[in-house]
Amino acid sequence: EKGRGRWYLFSEDDQGKEQLDARVLWREQINQALTQNRFELHVQPIIEIATGRIRHMEVLLRMRDARGGMVYPDRFIPVAERTGQIQAIDRWVIDNALAAMELRTDLRLAINLSASAMDDPLLLTDLRHLLERHRIAPERISFEVTETAAINSLLNATRLMRGMQELGCRFALDDFGSGYASYAYLRKLPVDEVKIDGAFVRDIAKNPEDRIFVKAITDMAHGMGKRVIAEFVENAEILAILKGLGVDDAQGYHFSKPVKLEQPGTPMVFDGVLSDM
Ligand code: C2E
Ligand code: CA
Ligand code: CA
C-alpha cells in the first residue's frame, strides 16, 4: 500500500503498530536526510553578560523533510537514539561544525553531544583526527552534554570529558537542574561550564524560588571555578535578574533565535544585530 517494496511488522494492538510504523518511517527519513544532505546547522549566540559580547554560538541541528519543511531535533533525536542512527548524526554535526570553523576562523562553537556519545569509544580518536584534518584550535570548541546523560554514564562521561580537555576542548553540563543537580556530581564531573536548564530561567521574573535556585547553583559553580550559562533568556527583565545573581553568560530569544549557519562571506544577522563572528 505504501509502495516501493517497504515491509512492516504488524502487531495485534493498533497503538503498537502505529508506533512501529512511525519509527520505520522516521528511520528512513533520517537515512535519506543523511544521504541527501538535508541536515542543517543553525547557531544561536551565547553572550557574556558583563560585556554584551558574543562568547560563542551553540550549534542547533535542523532537518529538512522531503518537501523542504523544517524539522526540529526534539522530533528526530529521540528516534535516532533508539534506532542507533544518533552516532552517525553526532559525527555529521561535529564534522560539519569543524568544516565551518575551518572556513570562518572567527567562529567558536558549542556542540551538543547525545547521551549515547558518552559510551562511544571511538569518538575521542575521531575528534582528534577531525581537529587535525580541519586544522582547528581545540580552544574554539566546547561540548555540551546533559546532566542526565553524564550521570547515567558517569565513568565513561568522566573519561570522555578528561580526554577532550586534554585535547584542549571545553565541556559544559547542559540542562543543569532538570535531573540530579547535586553537589556531589558537579564535583565529580570535570566540566568547565554549567548551563542552567531553561525551565528555571524562563519564569524567574515571576518566581522567587527560581531566583533562589539559580543563585544557589551559580554560587556553587563559581566556588568550584566553573562558569555559569543561562538559557531561555527571553527578555531584558530576565537578563537584569541574572546579572544581579552573578550568572556569567546568557542565551535566548532576547538576543536572537537560532539562525542558519551561513557560508563565509555571507554575514549572519541575529534578529537585526550583525555578528562580528
Ligand atoms: P538544548 O541543547 O537545551 O537547546 C536549547 C533549545 O532551546 C533549542 O531548541 C533552542 O532553539 C531553544 N531556545 C533557545 N533560546 C530559547 C528561548 O529564549 N526560549 C525558548 N523557549 N527556547 C529557546 P532546539 O534547537 O529545538 O533543540 C532542542 C534540543 O535538541 C536541544 O536542547 C538538544 O538537546 C537537542 N539538539 C539540538 N541540536 C543537536 C545536535 O546537533 N546534536 C544532538 N545530539 N542534540 C541536539
Ligand atoms: Ca545544548
Ligand atoms: Ca535545555
Tab-separated table of C-alpha atoms and ligand atoms in Angstrom:
chain	number	residue	atom	x	y	z
A	1	GLU	CA	0.000	0.000	0.000
A	2	LYS	CA	2.827	2.409	0.843
A	3	GLY	CA	4.776	1.201	-2.199
A	4	ARG	CA	8.486	0.899	-3.050
A	5	GLY	CA	8.972	-2.556	-1.535
A	6	ARG	CA	8.562	-1.385	2.044
A	7	TRP	CA	7.608	-4.016	4.592
A	8	TYR	CA	6.117	-3.624	8.011
A	9	LEU	CA	5.723	-5.750	11.101
A	10	PHE	CA	2.195	-5.794	12.410
A	11	SER	CA	1.083	-6.415	15.937
A	12	GLU	CA	-2.438	-7.064	17.143
A	13	ASP	CA	-2.835	-3.872	19.078
A	14	ASP	CA	-3.194	-0.811	16.913
A	15	GLN	CA	-1.189	1.536	19.053
A	16	GLY	CA	1.873	-0.717	18.934
A	17	LYS	CA	1.546	-0.973	15.169
A	18	GLU	CA	1.288	2.761	14.765
A	19	GLN	CA	4.362	3.344	16.878
A	20	LEU	CA	6.299	0.771	14.896
A	21	ASP	CA	5.092	2.263	11.621
A	22	ALA	CA	6.153	5.701	12.771
A	23	ARG	CA	9.590	4.502	13.779
A	24	VAL	CA	10.191	2.677	10.488
A	25	LEU	CA	9.196	5.823	8.595
A	26	TRP	CA	11.384	8.057	10.740
A	27	ARG	CA	14.365	5.757	10.361
A	28	GLU	CA	14.033	6.013	6.620
A	29	GLN	CA	13.545	9.810	6.776
A	30	ILE	CA	16.738	10.168	8.809
A	31	ASN	CA	18.725	7.906	6.462
A	32	GLN	CA	17.544	9.915	3.469
A	33	ALA	CA	18.348	13.171	5.204
A	34	LEU	CA	21.892	11.934	5.870
A	35	THR	CA	22.496	10.739	2.303
A	36	GLN	CA	20.700	13.653	0.616
A	37	ASN	CA	22.349	16.293	2.773
A	38	ARG	CA	19.111	17.501	4.300
A	39	PHE	CA	20.563	18.324	7.720
A	40	GLU	CA	21.399	21.946	8.519
A	41	LEU	CA	23.399	23.623	11.226
A	42	HIS	CA	21.786	26.596	12.880
A	43	VAL	CA	23.511	28.686	15.537
A	44	GLN	CA	22.416	30.830	18.455
A	45	PRO	CA	24.776	33.303	20.154
A	46	ILE	CA	25.815	32.950	23.797
A	47	ILE	CA	26.501	36.389	25.255
A	48	GLU	CA	28.854	37.365	28.045
A	49	ILE	CA	26.552	39.380	30.328
A	50	ALA	CA	29.255	41.724	31.651
A	51	THR	CA	30.405	42.882	28.212
A	52	GLY	CA	27.449	42.120	25.927
A	53	ARG	CA	29.800	40.367	23.529
A	54	ILE	CA	29.258	37.021	21.813
A	55	ARG	CA	31.454	34.423	23.536
A	56	HIS	CA	30.496	31.576	21.257
A	57	MET	CA	27.498	30.087	19.490
A	58	GLU	CA	25.575	26.910	20.137
A	59	VAL	CA	25.076	24.642	17.155
A	60	LEU	CA	21.442	23.513	16.856
A	61	LEU	CA	20.596	20.852	14.301
A	62	ARG	CA	17.666	21.004	11.911
A	63	MET	CA	16.419	18.567	9.306
A	64	ARG	CA	14.508	19.358	6.112
A	65	ASP	CA	11.763	16.944	5.165
A	66	ALA	CA	11.373	15.877	1.538
A	67	ARG	CA	9.197	18.946	0.871
A	68	GLY	CA	11.702	21.351	2.407
A	69	GLY	CA	9.834	21.848	5.691
A	70	MET	CA	11.927	22.375	8.802
A	71	VAL	CA	12.025	19.515	11.315
A	72	TYR	CA	13.245	20.264	14.860
A	73	PRO	CA	15.570	17.978	16.816
A	74	ASP	CA	13.017	17.161	19.516
A	75	ARG	CA	11.219	15.199	16.771
A	76	PHE	CA	14.108	13.169	15.363
A	77	ILE	CA	16.863	12.978	18.023
A	78	PRO	CA	14.850	10.717	20.374
A	79	VAL	CA	14.042	8.395	17.426
A	80	ALA	CA	17.671	8.376	16.314
A	81	GLU	CA	18.725	7.441	19.864
A	82	ARG	CA	16.503	4.357	19.637
A	83	THR	CA	17.418	3.336	16.082
A	84	GLY	CA	21.155	3.799	16.687
A	85	GLN	CA	21.384	6.460	13.972
A	86	ILE	CA	22.379	9.049	16.561
A	87	GLN	CA	26.065	8.149	16.278
A	88	ALA	CA	26.054	8.988	12.566
A	89	ILE	CA	24.206	12.231	13.335
A	90	ASP	CA	26.655	13.254	16.076
A	91	ARG	CA	29.552	12.570	13.661
A	92	TRP	CA	27.846	14.562	10.906
A	93	VAL	CA	27.334	17.518	13.230
A	94	ILE	CA	30.918	17.511	14.532
A	95	ASP	CA	32.387	17.090	11.055
A	96	ASN	CA	30.299	19.882	9.548
A	97	ALA	CA	30.749	22.223	12.521
A	98	LEU	CA	34.533	21.821	12.248
A	99	ALA	CA	34.405	22.312	8.482
A	100	ALA	CA	32.547	25.590	9.060
A	101	MET	CA	35.127	26.654	11.637
A	102	GLU	CA	37.919	25.992	9.171
A	103	LEU	CA	36.293	28.422	6.727
A	104	ARG	CA	35.237	31.005	9.301
A	105	THR	CA	38.254	31.457	11.513
A	106	ASP	CA	36.320	33.798	13.820
A	107	LEU	CA	33.809	31.117	14.794
A	108	ARG	CA	33.746	29.499	18.249
A	109	LEU	CA	31.107	26.806	18.647
A	110	ALA	CA	29.365	24.806	21.340
A	111	ILE	CA	28.366	21.375	20.035
A	112	ASN	CA	25.694	19.158	21.622
A	113	LEU	CA	26.564	15.514	22.229
A	114	SER	CA	23.894	12.856	22.588
A	115	ALA	CA	23.605	10.530	25.571
A	116	SER	CA	24.999	7.616	23.563
A	117	ALA	CA	28.112	9.625	22.707
A	118	MET	CA	29.186	9.069	26.320
A	119	ASP	CA	29.572	5.350	25.610
A	120	ASP	CA	31.122	5.706	22.152
A	121	PRO	CA	34.752	4.545	22.498
A	122	LEU	CA	35.773	5.861	19.063
A	123	LEU	CA	34.549	9.431	19.496
A	124	LEU	CA	37.714	10.800	21.086
A	125	THR	CA	40.036	9.420	18.399
A	126	ASP	CA	37.688	10.586	15.654
A	127	LEU	CA	37.593	14.065	17.162
A	128	ARG	CA	41.389	14.214	17.322
A	129	HIS	CA	41.594	13.325	13.611
A	130	LEU	CA	38.888	15.836	12.673
A	131	LEU	CA	40.685	18.611	14.583
A	132	GLU	CA	43.869	17.826	12.645
A	133	ARG	CA	42.110	17.475	9.304
A	134	HIS	CA	40.292	20.798	9.663
A	135	ARG	CA	43.236	22.457	11.460
A	136	ILE	CA	41.063	23.770	14.285
A	137	ALA	CA	42.464	25.114	17.548
A	138	PRO	CA	40.593	22.999	20.127
A	139	GLU	CA	40.031	26.009	22.405
A	140	ARG	CA	37.427	27.192	19.906
A	141	ILE	CA	35.164	24.252	20.713
A	142	SER	CA	33.082	23.419	23.728
A	143	PHE	CA	30.872	20.361	24.020
A	144	GLU	CA	27.532	20.217	25.802
A	145	VAL	CA	26.183	17.089	27.406
A	146	THR	CA	23.082	16.902	29.563
A	147	GLU	CA	23.396	16.364	33.267
A	148	THR	CA	21.254	13.219	32.985
A	149	ALA	CA	23.337	11.696	30.173
A	150	ALA	CA	26.591	12.389	32.027
A	151	ILE	CA	25.393	10.926	35.303
A	152	ASN	CA	23.825	7.857	33.688
A	153	SER	CA	27.267	7.018	32.235
A	154	LEU	CA	29.327	8.625	34.974
A	155	LEU	CA	32.556	6.692	34.387
A	156	ASN	CA	32.590	6.922	30.602
A	157	ALA	CA	31.427	10.531	30.641
A	158	THR	CA	34.240	11.483	33.017
A	159	ARG	CA	36.741	9.686	30.813
A	160	LEU	CA	35.434	11.383	27.654
A	161	MET	CA	35.477	14.823	29.289
A	162	ARG	CA	39.054	14.370	30.504
A	163	GLY	CA	40.146	13.132	27.087
A	164	MET	CA	38.577	16.066	25.296
A	165	GLN	CA	40.018	18.506	27.821
A	166	GLU	CA	43.466	17.008	27.244
A	167	LEU	CA	42.937	17.856	23.586
A	168	GLY	CA	42.076	21.415	24.689
A	169	CYS	CA	38.276	21.496	24.255
A	170	ARG	CA	35.904	22.755	26.928
A	171	PHE	CA	32.940	20.916	28.396
A	172	ALA	CA	29.560	22.173	29.634
A	173	LEU	CA	26.933	20.359	31.670
A	174	ASP	CA	23.642	21.075	29.871
A	175	ASP	CA	20.104	21.260	31.304
A	176	PHE	CA	21.516	21.504	34.818
A	177	GLY	CA	18.775	21.289	37.438
A	178	SER	CA	16.415	19.150	35.372
A	179	GLY	CA	17.795	15.924	36.837
A	180	TYR	CA	20.011	15.320	39.829
A	181	ALA	CA	21.519	18.797	40.250
A	182	SER	CA	23.662	17.587	43.092
A	183	TYR	CA	26.830	18.999	44.544
A	184	ALA	CA	28.416	15.544	44.610
A	185	TYR	CA	28.020	15.048	40.840
A	186	LEU	CA	29.082	18.547	39.975
A	187	ARG	CA	32.246	17.985	41.992
A	188	LYS	CA	32.931	14.644	40.294
A	189	LEU	CA	32.401	15.757	36.706
A	190	PRO	CA	35.310	17.697	35.206
A	191	VAL	CA	33.155	20.304	33.439
A	192	ASP	CA	34.223	23.900	32.787
A	193	GLU	CA	30.727	25.305	32.490
A	194	VAL	CA	27.293	24.732	33.961
A	195	LYS	CA	24.297	25.512	31.795
A	196	ILE	CA	21.195	26.079	33.910
A	197	ASP	CA	18.075	24.471	32.487
A	198	GLY	CA	15.790	26.974	30.781
A	199	ALA	CA	12.835	25.857	32.914
A	200	PHE	CA	14.381	27.716	35.893
A	201	VAL	CA	15.141	30.821	33.848
A	202	ARG	CA	12.052	31.437	31.767
A	203	ASP	CA	9.783	32.402	34.724
A	204	ILE	CA	12.454	33.814	37.013
A	205	ALA	CA	10.920	37.302	36.982
A	206	LYS	CA	7.677	35.934	38.452
A	207	ASN	CA	9.026	33.120	40.581
A	208	PRO	CA	11.210	33.936	43.630
A	209	GLU	CA	12.009	30.235	44.153
A	210	ASP	CA	13.640	30.046	40.733
A	211	ARG	CA	15.751	33.018	41.742
A	212	ILE	CA	16.923	31.244	44.878
A	213	PHE	CA	17.716	28.110	42.913
A	214	VAL	CA	19.680	29.928	40.189
A	215	LYS	CA	21.589	31.895	42.827
A	216	ALA	CA	22.495	28.705	44.717
A	217	ILE	CA	23.694	26.928	41.562
A	218	THR	CA	25.677	29.981	40.469
A	219	ASP	CA	27.440	30.367	43.819
A	220	MET	CA	28.143	26.636	43.973
A	221	ALA	CA	29.538	26.517	40.434
A	222	HIS	CA	31.642	29.636	40.954
A	223	GLY	CA	33.013	28.130	44.167
A	224	MET	CA	34.285	25.261	42.027
A	225	GLY	CA	35.771	27.596	39.420
A	226	LYS	CA	33.096	26.886	36.799
A	227	ARG	CA	31.340	29.351	34.518
A	228	VAL	CA	27.548	29.639	34.575
A	229	ILE	CA	25.352	29.999	31.500
A	230	ALA	CA	21.590	30.592	31.489
A	231	GLU	CA	19.428	29.572	28.518
A	232	PHE	CA	15.862	30.771	27.683
A	233	VAL	CA	16.698	34.406	28.372
A	234	GLU	CA	13.628	35.800	26.652
A	235	ASN	CA	13.577	39.455	27.771
A	236	ALA	CA	15.542	42.298	29.369
A	237	GLU	CA	13.936	41.789	32.764
A	238	ILE	CA	15.217	38.205	32.983
A	239	LEU	CA	18.651	39.347	31.833
A	240	ALA	CA	18.821	42.018	34.558
A	241	ILE	CA	17.895	39.483	37.248
A	242	LEU	CA	20.524	37.019	36.032
A	243	LYS	CA	23.131	39.765	36.031
A	244	GLY	CA	22.246	40.562	39.656
A	245	LEU	CA	22.625	36.888	40.576
A	246	GLY	CA	26.121	36.754	39.070
A	247	VAL	CA	25.371	34.494	36.087
A	248	ASP	CA	28.196	34.787	33.526
A	249	ASP	CA	26.598	34.155	30.137
A	250	ALA	CA	23.130	34.324	28.611
A	251	GLN	CA	21.449	32.756	25.591
A	252	GLY	CA	17.896	33.115	24.355
A	253	TYR	CA	15.300	34.830	22.208
A	254	HIS	CA	16.061	38.180	23.893
A	255	PHE	CA	19.288	38.222	21.891
A	256	SER	CA	18.313	36.076	18.935
A	257	LYS	CA	16.540	32.965	17.781
A	258	PRO	CA	18.805	30.353	16.190
A	259	VAL	CA	19.732	31.277	12.607
A	260	LYS	CA	21.219	29.246	9.780
A	261	LEU	CA	24.997	28.995	9.849
A	262	GLU	CA	25.937	30.727	6.620
A	263	GLN	CA	28.913	30.266	4.326
A	264	PRO	CA	31.813	32.666	4.898
A	265	GLY	CA	31.349	35.994	3.173
A	266	THR	CA	27.636	35.940	3.981
A	267	PRO	CA	27.060	37.978	7.120
A	268	MET	CA	24.920	36.368	9.783
A	269	VAL	CA	22.132	38.525	11.109
A	270	PHE	CA	20.911	37.769	14.608
A	271	ASP	CA	17.472	39.371	14.895
A	272	GLY	CA	18.768	42.628	13.471
A	273	VAL	CA	22.161	42.527	15.147
A	274	LEU	CA	25.012	41.915	12.721
A	275	SER	CA	27.531	39.483	14.185
A	276	ASP	CA	31.253	40.159	14.138
A	277	MET	CA	31.799	36.386	14.351
B	1	C2E	P1	19.205	22.256	24.209
B	1	C2E	O1	20.620	21.830	23.993
B	1	C2E	O2	18.793	22.501	25.618
B	1	C2E	O3	18.996	23.535	23.297
B	1	C2E	C1	18.192	24.650	23.663
B	1	C2E	C2	16.871	24.658	22.937
B	1	C2E	O4	16.123	25.815	23.368
B	1	C2E	C3	16.971	24.805	21.435
B	1	C2E	O5	15.899	24.093	20.859
B	1	C2E	C4	16.795	26.310	21.219
B	1	C2E	O6	16.333	26.640	19.928
B	1	C2E	C5	15.758	26.629	22.267
B	1	C2E	N1	15.807	28.022	22.708
B	1	C2E	C6	16.825	28.895	22.604
B	1	C2E	N2	16.530	30.082	23.170
B	1	C2E	C7	15.278	29.962	23.655
B	1	C2E	C8	14.401	30.874	24.371
B	1	C2E	O7	14.716	32.014	24.673
B	1	C2E	N3	13.179	30.381	24.728
B	1	C2E	C9	12.789	29.105	24.437
B	1	C2E	N4	11.576	28.719	24.826
B	1	C2E	N5	13.581	28.231	23.762
B	1	C2E	C10	14.817	28.654	23.379
B	1	C2E	P2	16.114	23.127	19.600
B	1	C2E	O8	17.059	23.763	18.627
B	1	C2E	O9	14.770	22.729	19.125
B	1	C2E	O10	16.867	21.881	20.212
B	1	C2E	C11	16.231	21.020	21.113
B	1	C2E	C12	17.198	20.014	21.689
B	1	C2E	O11	17.673	19.106	20.691
B	1	C2E	C13	18.457	20.648	22.276
B	1	C2E	O12	18.189	21.154	23.582
B	1	C2E	C14	19.409	19.465	22.258
B	1	C2E	O13	19.201	18.649	23.383
B	1	C2E	C15	18.981	18.719	21.011
B	1	C2E	N6	19.919	19.034	19.906
B	1	C2E	C16	19.939	20.128	19.109
B	1	C2E	N7	20.949	20.074	18.223
B	1	C2E	C17	21.600	18.895	18.469
B	1	C2E	C18	22.742	18.247	17.888
B	1	C2E	O14	23.409	18.741	16.970
B	1	C2E	N8	23.111	17.034	18.406
B	1	C2E	C19	22.434	16.463	19.446
B	1	C2E	N9	22.870	15.256	19.912
B	1	C2E	N10	21.363	17.050	20.030
B	1	C2E	C20	20.944	18.256	19.548
B	2	CA	CA	22.625	22.448	24.488
B	3	CA	CA	17.957	22.982	27.599
